[in-house]
Short mmCIF file of C-alpha atoms in Angstrom, two decimals:
data_model
loop_
_atom_site.label_atom_id
_atom_site.label_comp_id
_atom_site.label_asym_id
_atom_site.label_seq_id
_atom_site.Cartn_x
_atom_site.Cartn_y
_atom_site.Cartn_z
CA MET A 827 0.00 0.00 0.00
CA GLY A 828 1.38 3.39 -0.99
CA PHE A 829 1.94 6.26 1.34
CA PHE A 830 -1.10 8.21 0.13
CA ASP A 831 -3.31 5.16 0.06
CA TYR A 832 -2.88 4.95 3.77
CA PHE A 833 -4.53 8.33 4.23
CA ARG A 834 -7.20 7.62 1.67
CA ALA A 835 -8.18 4.32 3.24
CA ASN A 836 -8.21 5.92 6.63
CA ARG A 837 -10.45 8.76 5.58
CA LYS A 838 -12.91 6.47 3.89
CA LYS A 839 -13.21 4.42 7.02
CA GLN A 840 -13.74 7.41 9.29
CA ASN A 841 -16.74 8.57 7.33
CA SER A 842 -18.75 5.38 7.40
CA ALA A 843 -21.17 6.64 10.09
CA ALA A 844 -21.79 9.81 8.09
CA VAL A 845 -22.44 7.73 4.99
CA ALA A 846 -24.85 5.55 6.96
CA LYS A 847 -26.73 8.58 8.20
CA GLU A 848 -27.05 10.08 4.74
CA ARG A 849 -28.25 6.81 3.20
CA LEU A 850 -30.74 6.33 6.00
CA GLN A 851 -32.15 9.82 5.70
CA ILE A 852 -32.81 9.29 2.03
CA ILE A 853 -34.34 5.82 2.27
CA VAL A 854 -36.42 6.65 5.33
CA ALA A 855 -37.81 9.83 3.77
CA HIS A 856 -38.68 7.85 0.67
CA GLU A 857 -40.35 4.99 2.54
CA ARG A 858 -42.27 7.16 4.95
CA GLY A 859 -44.53 8.38 2.18
CA SER A 860 -47.93 9.17 3.56
CA GLY A 861 -47.82 6.30 6.02
CA ARG A 862 -46.40 8.34 8.84
CA ARG A 863 -48.75 11.06 9.84
CA ARG A 864 -46.38 13.46 11.55
CA SER A 865 -45.20 16.43 9.56
CA PRO A 866 -41.46 16.96 9.32
CA ASP A 867 -40.02 18.06 12.63
CA TYR A 868 -37.73 20.61 11.06
CA LEU A 869 -40.58 22.80 9.83
CA PRO A 870 -40.88 25.05 12.91
CA ALA A 871 -37.11 25.58 13.05
CA LEU A 872 -36.98 26.22 9.31
CA LYS A 873 -39.72 28.78 9.67
CA ARG A 874 -37.95 30.54 12.52
CA GLU A 875 -34.62 30.69 10.73
CA LEU A 876 -36.16 31.89 7.48
CA LEU A 877 -37.87 34.65 9.37
CA GLU A 878 -34.56 35.70 10.89
CA VAL A 879 -32.97 35.95 7.47
CA VAL A 880 -35.88 37.89 6.00
CA ARG A 881 -35.84 40.25 8.96
CA LYS A 882 -32.28 41.19 8.20
CA TYR A 883 -33.64 42.99 5.16
CA VAL A 884 -37.33 43.61 5.70
CA GLN A 885 -39.24 44.04 8.93
CA VAL A 886 -41.97 41.36 8.90
CA GLU A 887 -44.10 39.99 11.69
CA GLN A 888 -43.99 36.44 12.97
CA ASP A 889 -47.39 35.63 11.48
CA GLN A 890 -46.55 37.02 8.07
CA ILE A 891 -44.58 33.96 7.08
CA LYS A 892 -46.19 30.69 6.07
CA VAL A 893 -44.37 27.45 5.43
CA HIS A 894 -46.26 24.55 3.98
CA LEU A 895 -45.11 21.13 2.85
CA ASP A 896 -47.22 19.31 0.30
CA ARG A 897 -46.83 15.85 -1.08
CA ASP A 898 -47.97 15.12 -4.57
CA GLY A 899 -47.20 11.53 -5.48
CA ASP A 900 -43.43 11.20 -5.52
CA CYS A 901 -42.98 14.94 -5.48
CA GLU A 902 -42.70 17.08 -2.37
CA VAL A 903 -43.36 20.79 -2.60
CA LEU A 904 -42.17 23.20 0.05
CA GLU A 905 -44.22 26.35 -0.20
CA LEU A 906 -42.95 29.50 1.43
CA ASN A 907 -45.12 32.56 1.62
CA ILE A 908 -43.92 35.84 3.07
CA LEU A 909 -46.21 38.84 3.18
CA LEU A 910 -44.15 42.01 2.95
CA PRO A 911 -45.54 45.11 4.64
CA ASP A 912 -47.08 47.64 2.24
CA ASP A 913 -45.19 50.72 3.28
CA GLU A 914 -41.77 49.13 3.12
CA VAL A 915 -39.33 51.36 1.26
CA PRO A 916 -36.74 49.23 -0.48
CA ALA A 917 -33.24 49.91 0.75
CA ARG A 918 -31.92 50.10 -2.75
CA PRO A 919 -34.44 51.30 -5.36
CA ALA A 920 -34.51 49.09 -8.42
CA THR A 921 -34.03 51.99 -10.81
CA MET B 1078 -55.65 1.84 35.02
CA ALA B 1079 -53.07 -0.57 33.68
CA LYS B 1080 -50.73 0.60 30.98
CA ILE B 1081 -49.84 -1.64 28.05
CA ILE B 1082 -46.32 -1.13 26.73
CA VAL B 1083 -44.96 -2.92 23.69
CA VAL B 1084 -41.25 -3.53 23.26
CA THR B 1085 -40.73 -3.64 19.53
CA SER B 1086 -38.10 -3.07 16.83
CA GLY B 1087 -38.90 -4.72 13.52
CA LYS B 1088 -35.45 -6.18 13.19
CA GLY B 1089 -34.46 -9.28 15.13
CA GLY B 1090 -31.59 -9.57 17.56
CA VAL B 1091 -31.46 -5.94 18.61
CA GLY B 1092 -32.41 -6.55 22.25
CA LYS B 1093 -36.20 -6.63 22.50
CA THR B 1094 -36.35 -9.54 24.91
CA THR B 1095 -33.40 -8.27 26.95
CA THR B 1096 -35.13 -4.90 27.19
CA SER B 1097 -38.54 -6.41 27.98
CA ALA B 1098 -37.08 -8.52 30.78
CA SER B 1099 -35.13 -5.68 32.37
CA PHE B 1100 -37.82 -3.05 31.89
CA ALA B 1101 -40.49 -5.27 33.46
CA THR B 1102 -38.17 -6.26 36.30
CA GLY B 1103 -37.27 -2.61 36.87
CA LEU B 1104 -40.91 -1.55 37.11
CA ALA B 1105 -41.62 -4.41 39.50
CA LEU B 1106 -38.61 -3.43 41.64
CA ARG B 1107 -40.30 -0.05 42.03
CA GLY B 1108 -43.30 -1.82 43.50
CA PHE B 1109 -45.56 -1.86 40.45
CA LYS B 1110 -47.38 -5.07 39.74
CA THR B 1111 -45.98 -5.98 36.35
CA VAL B 1112 -46.48 -8.79 33.88
CA VAL B 1113 -44.29 -9.40 30.84
CA ILE B 1114 -45.86 -11.35 27.97
CA ASP B 1115 -43.96 -13.23 25.28
CA PHE B 1116 -45.70 -12.74 21.91
CA ASP B 1117 -43.11 -14.79 20.02
CA VAL B 1118 -45.29 -17.87 19.61
CA GLY B 1119 -43.25 -20.80 18.29
CA LEU B 1120 -39.91 -19.23 19.22
CA ARG B 1121 -40.28 -18.33 22.86
CA ASN B 1122 -37.23 -17.07 24.66
CA LEU B 1123 -38.41 -14.65 27.30
CA ASP B 1124 -38.70 -17.57 29.73
CA LEU B 1125 -34.98 -18.30 29.28
CA ILE B 1126 -33.94 -14.67 29.72
CA MET B 1127 -36.13 -14.44 32.84
CA GLY B 1128 -34.76 -17.76 34.10
CA CYS B 1129 -38.15 -19.45 34.51
CA GLU B 1130 -38.02 -21.90 31.57
CA ARG B 1131 -38.43 -24.95 33.76
CA ARG B 1132 -41.55 -23.60 35.39
CA VAL B 1133 -43.62 -23.21 32.22
CA VAL B 1134 -46.73 -25.38 32.39
CA TYR B 1135 -49.38 -23.45 30.50
CA ASP B 1136 -48.86 -20.58 28.09
CA PHE B 1137 -50.46 -17.52 26.48
CA VAL B 1138 -52.16 -19.56 23.74
CA ASN B 1139 -53.61 -22.01 26.29
CA VAL B 1140 -55.20 -19.04 28.04
CA ILE B 1141 -56.52 -17.57 24.77
CA ASN B 1142 -58.07 -20.92 23.88
CA GLY B 1143 -59.56 -21.35 27.33
CA GLU B 1144 -57.45 -24.47 28.02
CA ALA B 1145 -56.02 -22.89 31.14
CA ALA B 1146 -56.94 -20.08 33.51
CA LEU B 1147 -54.75 -17.00 33.49
CA ASN B 1148 -53.55 -17.75 37.02
CA GLN B 1149 -52.37 -21.19 35.94
CA ALA B 1150 -50.26 -19.77 33.13
CA LEU B 1151 -48.76 -16.78 34.94
CA ILE B 1152 -45.33 -17.55 36.40
CA LYS B 1153 -44.49 -15.60 39.52
CA ASP B 1154 -40.90 -14.41 39.59
CA LYS B 1155 -38.83 -15.78 42.47
CA ARG B 1156 -36.67 -12.69 42.87
CA VAL B 1157 -39.04 -9.76 42.55
CA GLU B 1158 -42.29 -9.88 44.48
CA THR B 1159 -44.61 -8.10 42.03
CA LEU B 1160 -43.28 -9.57 38.77
CA TYR B 1161 -45.00 -12.16 36.57
CA VAL B 1162 -44.20 -13.81 33.25
CA LEU B 1163 -46.72 -15.07 30.70
CA PRO B 1164 -44.79 -17.36 28.35
CA ALA B 1165 -45.53 -17.93 24.68
CA SER B 1166 -46.52 -21.29 23.31
CA GLN B 1167 -43.65 -23.22 21.79
CA THR B 1168 -45.70 -25.71 19.80
CA ARG B 1169 -48.13 -23.42 17.99
CA ASP B 1170 -47.67 -20.74 15.39
CA LYS B 1171 -48.53 -17.08 15.45
CA ASP B 1172 -51.96 -17.53 13.90
CA ALA B 1173 -53.00 -18.78 17.33
CA LEU B 1174 -52.90 -15.14 18.45
CA GLU B 1175 -56.39 -14.25 17.49
CA GLN B 1176 -57.21 -10.60 18.14
CA SER B 1177 -60.32 -10.98 20.26
CA GLY B 1178 -58.58 -13.67 22.31
CA VAL B 1179 -55.54 -11.47 22.92
CA GLU B 1180 -57.84 -8.60 23.88
CA ARG B 1181 -59.72 -10.78 26.35
CA VAL B 1182 -56.50 -11.87 28.09
CA LEU B 1183 -55.17 -8.29 28.19
CA ASP B 1184 -58.46 -7.05 29.62
CA GLU B 1185 -58.26 -9.66 32.35
CA LEU B 1186 -54.65 -8.69 33.13
CA ARG B 1187 -55.65 -5.04 33.26
CA GLN B 1188 -57.84 -5.77 36.25
CA SER B 1189 -54.96 -6.61 38.54
CA PHE B 1190 -51.73 -5.27 37.02
CA ASP B 1191 -50.18 -1.80 36.82
CA TYR B 1192 -48.02 -2.50 33.79
CA ILE B 1193 -48.37 -5.05 30.99
CA ILE B 1194 -45.19 -5.38 28.94
CA CYS B 1195 -45.58 -7.02 25.52
CA ASP B 1196 -42.37 -8.53 24.17
CA SER B 1197 -42.87 -8.44 20.41
CA PRO B 1198 -41.35 -10.93 17.99
CA ALA B 1199 -39.24 -9.59 15.12
CA GLY B 1200 -40.89 -8.81 11.82
CA ILE B 1201 -44.26 -7.28 11.06
CA GLU B 1202 -46.25 -10.50 10.93
CA ARG B 1203 -49.19 -11.46 13.12
CA GLY B 1204 -47.31 -11.85 16.41
CA ALA B 1205 -45.69 -8.44 16.09
CA MET B 1206 -48.95 -6.83 15.01
CA MET B 1207 -50.81 -8.29 17.98
CA ALA B 1208 -48.09 -7.16 20.40
CA MET B 1209 -48.34 -3.62 19.02
CA TYR B 1210 -52.07 -3.36 18.45
CA PHE B 1211 -53.26 -2.76 22.01
CA ALA B 1212 -50.26 -0.71 23.16
CA ASP B 1213 -50.56 2.60 24.98
CA GLU B 1214 -46.84 3.22 24.74
CA ALA B 1215 -43.98 1.68 22.78
CA LEU B 1216 -40.30 1.14 23.50
CA VAL B 1217 -38.71 1.10 20.06
CA THR B 1218 -35.51 -0.86 20.50
CA THR B 1219 -32.90 0.14 17.96
CA ASN B 1220 -29.23 -0.56 17.29
CA PRO B 1221 -27.07 2.22 15.85
CA GLU B 1222 -26.92 0.43 12.53
CA VAL B 1223 -28.65 1.06 9.19
CA SER B 1224 -30.97 -1.94 8.93
CA SER B 1225 -32.18 -1.61 12.51
CA VAL B 1226 -32.89 2.13 12.18
CA ARG B 1227 -34.76 1.62 8.93
CA ASP B 1228 -36.88 -1.17 10.44
CA SER B 1229 -37.60 0.95 13.51
CA ASP B 1230 -38.85 3.72 11.27
CA ARG B 1231 -41.14 1.24 9.58
CA ILE B 1232 -42.45 0.11 12.96
CA LEU B 1233 -43.15 3.71 13.95
CA GLY B 1234 -45.19 4.03 10.78
CA ILE B 1235 -47.21 0.95 11.71
CA LEU B 1236 -47.77 2.19 15.28
CA ALA B 1237 -49.02 5.45 13.85
CA SER B 1238 -51.40 3.87 11.37
CA LYS B 1239 -52.40 0.35 12.41
CA SER B 1240 -52.46 0.26 16.22
CA ARG B 1241 -55.76 0.29 18.05
CA ARG B 1242 -55.19 3.88 19.10
CA ALA B 1243 -54.59 4.87 15.47
CA VAL B 1244 -57.53 2.90 14.11
CA GLN B 1245 -59.91 4.28 16.73
CA ALA B 1246 -58.51 7.81 16.30
CA GLU B 1247 -57.49 8.04 19.94
CA GLU B 1248 -54.41 9.77 21.26
CA PRO B 1249 -51.46 8.18 19.42
CA VAL B 1250 -49.21 5.54 20.97
CA LYS B 1251 -46.49 7.25 22.99
CA GLU B 1252 -43.13 6.35 21.46
CA HIS B 1253 -39.80 6.00 23.25
CA LEU B 1254 -36.43 5.30 21.69
CA VAL B 1255 -34.22 2.72 23.37
CA LEU B 1256 -30.83 2.64 21.73
CA THR B 1257 -29.04 -0.62 22.51
CA ARG B 1258 -25.57 -2.04 21.89
CA TYR B 1259 -24.12 1.44 21.81
CA ALA B 1260 -20.33 1.62 21.53
CA PRO B 1261 -19.12 5.18 22.24
CA GLU B 1262 -15.56 4.46 21.12
CA ARG B 1263 -16.81 3.37 17.71
CA VAL B 1264 -19.03 6.44 17.48
CA GLU B 1265 -16.03 8.65 18.26
CA ARG B 1266 -14.04 6.90 15.56
CA GLY B 1267 -16.84 7.67 13.10
CA ASP B 1268 -17.67 4.00 12.60
CA MET B 1269 -21.08 4.00 14.26
CA LEU B 1270 -24.17 6.19 14.09
CA SER B 1271 -24.36 8.46 17.14
CA VAL B 1272 -27.36 8.88 19.47
CA ASP B 1273 -27.98 12.25 17.83
CA ASP B 1274 -27.90 10.72 14.35
CA VAL B 1275 -30.49 8.09 15.27
CA MET B 1276 -32.67 10.61 17.09
CA GLU B 1277 -32.55 12.94 14.11
CA ILE B 1278 -33.68 10.20 11.75
CA LEU B 1279 -36.36 8.60 13.90
CA ALA B 1280 -37.43 11.86 15.58
CA ILE B 1281 -38.83 10.32 18.76
CA PRO B 1282 -37.80 11.07 22.35
CA LEU B 1283 -34.88 9.11 23.77
CA LEU B 1284 -35.67 6.99 26.82
CA GLY B 1285 -32.31 5.33 27.26
CA VAL B 1286 -29.02 4.26 25.75
CA ILE B 1287 -27.77 0.81 26.69
CA PRO B 1288 -24.06 0.33 26.07
CA GLU B 1289 -22.70 -2.72 24.30
CA SER B 1290 -21.82 -4.85 27.28
CA SER B 1291 -20.54 -8.31 28.11
CA ALA B 1292 -22.93 -8.24 31.07
CA VAL B 1293 -25.91 -8.78 28.76
CA LEU B 1294 -24.65 -12.14 27.52
CA GLN B 1295 -23.44 -13.14 30.97
CA SER B 1296 -26.78 -12.45 32.60
CA SER B 1297 -28.72 -14.18 29.84
CA ASN B 1298 -26.45 -17.20 30.31
CA SER B 1299 -27.70 -17.49 33.85
CA GLY B 1300 -31.29 -16.39 33.27
CA VAL B 1301 -31.07 -13.17 35.25
CA PRO B 1302 -32.45 -9.94 33.77
CA VAL B 1303 -29.41 -7.70 33.43
CA ILE B 1304 -31.03 -4.91 35.46
CA LEU B 1305 -30.59 -7.13 38.53
CA GLU B 1306 -26.83 -6.99 37.97
CA GLU B 1307 -26.84 -3.50 39.40
CA THR B 1308 -23.13 -2.89 39.26
CA THR B 1309 -22.82 -3.53 35.53
CA ASP B 1310 -22.96 -0.78 32.90
CA ALA B 1311 -25.95 -2.27 31.05
CA GLY B 1312 -27.74 -3.02 34.33
CA SER B 1313 -27.43 0.53 35.60
CA ALA B 1314 -28.37 1.91 32.18
CA TYR B 1315 -31.62 -0.05 32.38
CA ALA B 1316 -32.22 1.20 35.94
CA ASP B 1317 -31.83 4.77 34.63
CA LEU B 1318 -34.21 4.00 31.78
CA VAL B 1319 -36.90 2.78 34.17
CA ALA B 1320 -36.43 5.85 36.37
CA ARG B 1321 -36.83 8.13 33.34
CA PHE B 1322 -39.91 6.24 32.25
CA LEU B 1323 -41.40 6.94 35.69
CA GLY B 1324 -40.69 10.63 35.24
CA GLU B 1325 -37.41 11.02 37.10
CA GLU B 1326 -34.61 13.13 35.70
CA ARG B 1327 -31.53 11.06 35.00
CA PRO B 1328 -28.65 12.21 32.83
CA HIS B 1329 -27.74 9.84 30.00
CA ARG B 1330 -24.61 7.91 30.78
CA PHE B 1331 -22.30 5.76 28.67
CA LEU B 1332 -22.49 8.17 25.73
CA THR B 1333 -18.79 8.95 25.72
CA THR B 1334 -15.70 6.85 26.15
CA GLU B 1335 -14.09 6.72 29.51
CA LYS B 1336 -11.07 8.97 29.40
CA LYS B 1337 -8.09 6.73 29.86
CA GLY B 1338 -5.52 7.85 32.36
CA PHE B 1339 -1.83 7.76 31.72
CA PHE B 1340 -1.27 4.37 33.29
CA LYS B 1341 -4.28 2.82 31.62
CA ARG B 1342 -2.95 4.04 28.31
CA LEU B 1343 0.41 2.62 29.11
CA PHE B 1344 -0.62 -0.75 30.45
CA GLY B 1345 -4.01 -1.25 28.80
CA ASN B 1346 -6.96 -2.49 30.77
#
């Protein structure tokens, strides 16, 4: 085994748990389908973080952001709806 | 009102019977009148793990079929006062577990017990379905390993859609994760899924982590639930698990490797 192979083999081995996790996340999400009634647990956190990002630029209220996950056959649609306040003056006019 | 708790996993060999035996024993040690039922008809093993295999006269199927009274089939544990075992039949198959019969036996047990622990067989066939169907809560036993985690996820789906509580649109079965055969040193090396990884994928609350331990095999060799071996790592992990189940705060132990001191490093264990 060559000098560099040693490092390569070592790295590959170290990542096996990460590989397992990634494979599991994919297969489990696929198999869950509509069988499992709970909505994804990350939705509230996603909503909160998105709001934080949006607030960096535009002042919006907590209830002005809607996150919705829909499943249509094999296709999942994440719908994000942010209502911007009417009187918001853009920081940089588009002109 | 008695609580029915199923110990399930989907995959075989992950520690369902070990967990059932120790969980039931732990509840009984706390003074609760507890019965643990083996649903693995045809392949019974709970009796061996509980160390009462030579005292089996009648079994679960005999009671379902009215060939024996419940009191004749229940085996009273010799170590813990309030603990009973209802063994599975070894000569029948799982079709003997007819739903109305199982319900009748569980209803009768409900009258006098605080906790009814159902030790599920592996798979998602009749025996497993019957063990899960009447459950109020579920201990989902999982190893930090891909096939076990996937099967556990499948089981969670079944609990959420096919259990009595799901079918009758009652409050859903309360799910608890029991992660068994955990090896912190392998997790730290990146060779094994961590507690956090498994929790992230299955997304149910963690009740306990049981470390990979030679004590489990040793205690099964002698027919003693490992929780009775109080000084062992697995035994104390199960004691913590029972305490948490009863609402006590207990920090999770055995999640990290023991830091080896200089001399241990030098001379090994």
